[in-house]
XYZ file of C-alpha atoms in Angstrom:
229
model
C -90.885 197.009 -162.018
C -89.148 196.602 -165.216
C -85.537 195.003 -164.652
C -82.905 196.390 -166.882
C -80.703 193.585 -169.040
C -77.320 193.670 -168.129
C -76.257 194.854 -171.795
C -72.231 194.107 -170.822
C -72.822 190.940 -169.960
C -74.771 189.776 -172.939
C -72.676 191.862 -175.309
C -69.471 189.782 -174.096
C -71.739 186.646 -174.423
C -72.543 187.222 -178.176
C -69.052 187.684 -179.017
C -67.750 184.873 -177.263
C -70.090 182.644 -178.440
C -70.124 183.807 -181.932
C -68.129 181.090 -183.948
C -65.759 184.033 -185.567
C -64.488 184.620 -182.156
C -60.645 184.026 -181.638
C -61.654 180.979 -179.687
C -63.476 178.884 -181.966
C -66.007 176.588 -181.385
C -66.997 172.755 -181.551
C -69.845 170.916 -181.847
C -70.137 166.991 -181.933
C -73.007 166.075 -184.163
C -74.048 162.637 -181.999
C -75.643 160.948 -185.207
C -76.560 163.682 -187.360
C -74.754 163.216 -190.633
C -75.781 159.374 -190.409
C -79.220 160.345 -189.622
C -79.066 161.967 -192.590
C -77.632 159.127 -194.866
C -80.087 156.608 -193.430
C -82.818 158.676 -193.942
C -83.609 159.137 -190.127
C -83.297 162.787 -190.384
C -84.659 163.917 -194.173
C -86.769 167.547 -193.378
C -87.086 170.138 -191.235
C -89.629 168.492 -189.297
C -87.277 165.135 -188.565
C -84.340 167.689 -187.871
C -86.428 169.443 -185.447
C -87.188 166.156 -183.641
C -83.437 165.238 -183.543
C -82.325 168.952 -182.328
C -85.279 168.556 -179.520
C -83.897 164.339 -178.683
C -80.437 165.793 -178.383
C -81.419 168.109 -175.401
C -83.243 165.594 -173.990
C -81.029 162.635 -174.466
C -77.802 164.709 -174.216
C -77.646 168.201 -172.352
C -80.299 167.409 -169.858
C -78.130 164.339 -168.887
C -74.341 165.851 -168.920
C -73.934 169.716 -169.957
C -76.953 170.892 -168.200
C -76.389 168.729 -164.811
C -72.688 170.238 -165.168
C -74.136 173.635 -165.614
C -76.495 173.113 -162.187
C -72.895 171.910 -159.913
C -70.757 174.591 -161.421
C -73.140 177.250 -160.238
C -73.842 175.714 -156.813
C -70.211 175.353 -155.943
C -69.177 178.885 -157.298
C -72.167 180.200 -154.729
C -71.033 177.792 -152.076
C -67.362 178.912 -152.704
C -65.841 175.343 -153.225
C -63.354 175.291 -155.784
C -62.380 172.216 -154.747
C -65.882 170.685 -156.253
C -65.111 172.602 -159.529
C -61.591 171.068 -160.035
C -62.788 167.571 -159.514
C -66.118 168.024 -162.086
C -63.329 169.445 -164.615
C -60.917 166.957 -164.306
C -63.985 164.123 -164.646
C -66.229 165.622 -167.403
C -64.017 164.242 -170.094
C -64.889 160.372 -168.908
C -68.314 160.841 -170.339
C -67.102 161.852 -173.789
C -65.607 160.453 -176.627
C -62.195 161.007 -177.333
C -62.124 163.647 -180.397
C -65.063 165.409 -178.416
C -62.865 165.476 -175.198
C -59.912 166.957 -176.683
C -61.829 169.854 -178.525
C -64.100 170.462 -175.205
C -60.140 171.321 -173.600
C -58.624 172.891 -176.511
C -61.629 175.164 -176.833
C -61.887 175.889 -172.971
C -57.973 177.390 -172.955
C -58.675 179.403 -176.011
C -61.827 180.922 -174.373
C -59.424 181.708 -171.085
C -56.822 182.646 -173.251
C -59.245 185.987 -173.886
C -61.148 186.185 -170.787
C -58.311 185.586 -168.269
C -57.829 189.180 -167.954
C -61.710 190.612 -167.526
C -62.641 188.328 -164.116
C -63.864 190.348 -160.809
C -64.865 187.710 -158.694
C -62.343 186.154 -156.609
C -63.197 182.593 -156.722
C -63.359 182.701 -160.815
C -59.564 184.472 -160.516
C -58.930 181.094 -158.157
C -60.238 178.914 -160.976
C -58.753 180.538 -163.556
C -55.535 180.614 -161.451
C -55.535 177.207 -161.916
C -55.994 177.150 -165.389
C -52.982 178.969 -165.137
C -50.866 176.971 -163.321
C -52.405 173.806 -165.462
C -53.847 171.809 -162.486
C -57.476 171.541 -163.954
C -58.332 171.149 -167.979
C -60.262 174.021 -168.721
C -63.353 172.363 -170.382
C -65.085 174.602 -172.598
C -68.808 173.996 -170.920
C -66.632 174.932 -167.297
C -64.672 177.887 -168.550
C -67.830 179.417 -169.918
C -70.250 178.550 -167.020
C -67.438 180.381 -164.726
C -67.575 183.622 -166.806
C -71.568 183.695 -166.860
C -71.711 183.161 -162.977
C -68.491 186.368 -163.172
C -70.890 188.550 -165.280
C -74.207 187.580 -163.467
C -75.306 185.927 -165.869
C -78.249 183.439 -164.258
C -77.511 179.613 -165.058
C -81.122 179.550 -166.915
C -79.702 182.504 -169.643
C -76.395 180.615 -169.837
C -78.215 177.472 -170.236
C -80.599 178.619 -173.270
C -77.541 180.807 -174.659
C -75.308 178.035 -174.941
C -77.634 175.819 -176.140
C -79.196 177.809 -179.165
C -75.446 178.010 -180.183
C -75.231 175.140 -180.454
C -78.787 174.229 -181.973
C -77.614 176.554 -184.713
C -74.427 175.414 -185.066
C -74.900 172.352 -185.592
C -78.349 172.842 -187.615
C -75.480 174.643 -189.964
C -74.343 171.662 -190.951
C -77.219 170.300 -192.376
C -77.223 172.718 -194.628
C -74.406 170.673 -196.229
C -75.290 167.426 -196.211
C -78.739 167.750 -196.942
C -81.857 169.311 -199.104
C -83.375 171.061 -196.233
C -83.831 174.983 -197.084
C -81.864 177.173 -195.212
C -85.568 179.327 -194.885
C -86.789 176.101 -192.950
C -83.754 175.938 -190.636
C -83.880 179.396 -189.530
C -87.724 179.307 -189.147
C -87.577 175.912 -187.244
C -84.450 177.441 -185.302
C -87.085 180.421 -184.374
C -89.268 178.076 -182.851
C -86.643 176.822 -180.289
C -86.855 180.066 -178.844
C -90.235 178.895 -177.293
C -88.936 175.440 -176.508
C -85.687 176.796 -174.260
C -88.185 179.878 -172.927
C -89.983 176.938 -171.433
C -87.685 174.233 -170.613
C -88.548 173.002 -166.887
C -85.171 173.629 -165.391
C -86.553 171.867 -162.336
C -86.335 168.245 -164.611
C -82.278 169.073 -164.123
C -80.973 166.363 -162.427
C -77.599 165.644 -159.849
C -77.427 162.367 -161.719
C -74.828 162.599 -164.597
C -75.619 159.615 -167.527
C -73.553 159.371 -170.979
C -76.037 157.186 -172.750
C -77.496 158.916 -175.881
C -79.330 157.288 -177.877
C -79.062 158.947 -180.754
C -75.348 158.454 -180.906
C -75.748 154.645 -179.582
C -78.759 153.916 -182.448
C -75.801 154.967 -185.299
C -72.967 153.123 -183.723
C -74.695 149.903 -183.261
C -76.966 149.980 -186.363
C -74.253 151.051 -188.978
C -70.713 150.906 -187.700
C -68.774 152.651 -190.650
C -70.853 155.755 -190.220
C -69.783 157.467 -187.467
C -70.503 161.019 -185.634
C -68.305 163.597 -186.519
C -66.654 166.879 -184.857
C -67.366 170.241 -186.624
C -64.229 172.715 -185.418
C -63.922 175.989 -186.089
């Protein structure tokens, strides 16, 4: 039987996602623009390959493992877990990326304080409140998917094309790519997130990357950058 899309929950999604929200977003590039300079990253098929390392190297590793504990603890009802993953996710960033992740996650409370029905999100978001846990941006917005039903795969894929595209943006910029190529290529994620094994998330949290190590150590005065909106 044909299950009907919860049209509320994905309209709210696509407007708080959408970079001309109130809240913003951010994106940290891990490597790209010095990809691009060192000619790591020079078409769309070398841009595709870093897009698909960075949710391998990256959101598989941190975000996604975040993702996974958020939604266990808001089904096991243990705020307690969610306050201490808040308070530790910004020891596996760098600074600049750590301060935007926070500065985001308020603004995105800011405007969603007020449309919570679950009690333990009102708990969390009490908190917020009474500024005894950060707010991160990747735990403000996995606590309003779990409030609007949203399943953690859906908030997994929608998060992550945003930021896929936002950060494929930026290449428009600072390279010769076509923007025709990016959106095609962009397109083809679609199939790549439709069939990401969500089974390969693991309860092991890592901040190695590669792809933002491989800059740092091979060319020192070229360094990732923070796009802010």
């Amino acid at each position: 039987m044909y299950k009907k899309t919860n049209l509320k929950s994905l309209s709210r999604f696509l407007q708080i996602l959408d970079g001309t929200f109130p809240s913003g977003i951010f994106v940290h590039s891990f490597g790209l623009e010095p990809h691009i300079i060192k000619q790591n990253v020079k078409d769309i098929n070398t841009l595709k390959i870093y897009l698909k390392n960075l949710i391998i190297d990256q959101y598989l590793k941190i975000e996604f493992v975040y993702i996974k504990k958020i939604y266990g603890a808001l089904e096991n009802n243990k705020l307690s877990v969610i306050n201490r993953m808040d308070n530790s996710y910004s020891s596996f960033l760098t600074y600049e990326y750590a301060k935007s992740s926070i500065n985001i996650g308020i603004n995105y409370y800011t405007h969603i304080k007020h449309l919570t029905t679950k009690e333990i999100v009102k708990k969390y978001f009490s908190l917020i409140e009474d500024k005894k846990t950060p707010a991160n941006e990747i735990i403000v917005l996995s606590i309003y998917a779990y409030d609007l039903d949203i399943c953690m795969e859906d908030f997994i894929v929608m998060w992550t094309k945003k930021n896929l595209i936002n950060i494929a943006a930026t290449a428009l910029k600072i390279s010769r790519i076509k923007p025709s190529e990016i959106q095609q290529m962009l397109f083809e994620f679609d199939d790549i997130l439709e069939n990401l094994n969500f089974k390969n998330i693991g309860n092991k949290i890592t901040n190695f990357n590669p792809l933002f190590e491989e800059i740092i150590f091979s060319h020192k005065n070229l360094e990732p950058k923070m796009f802010t909106t």
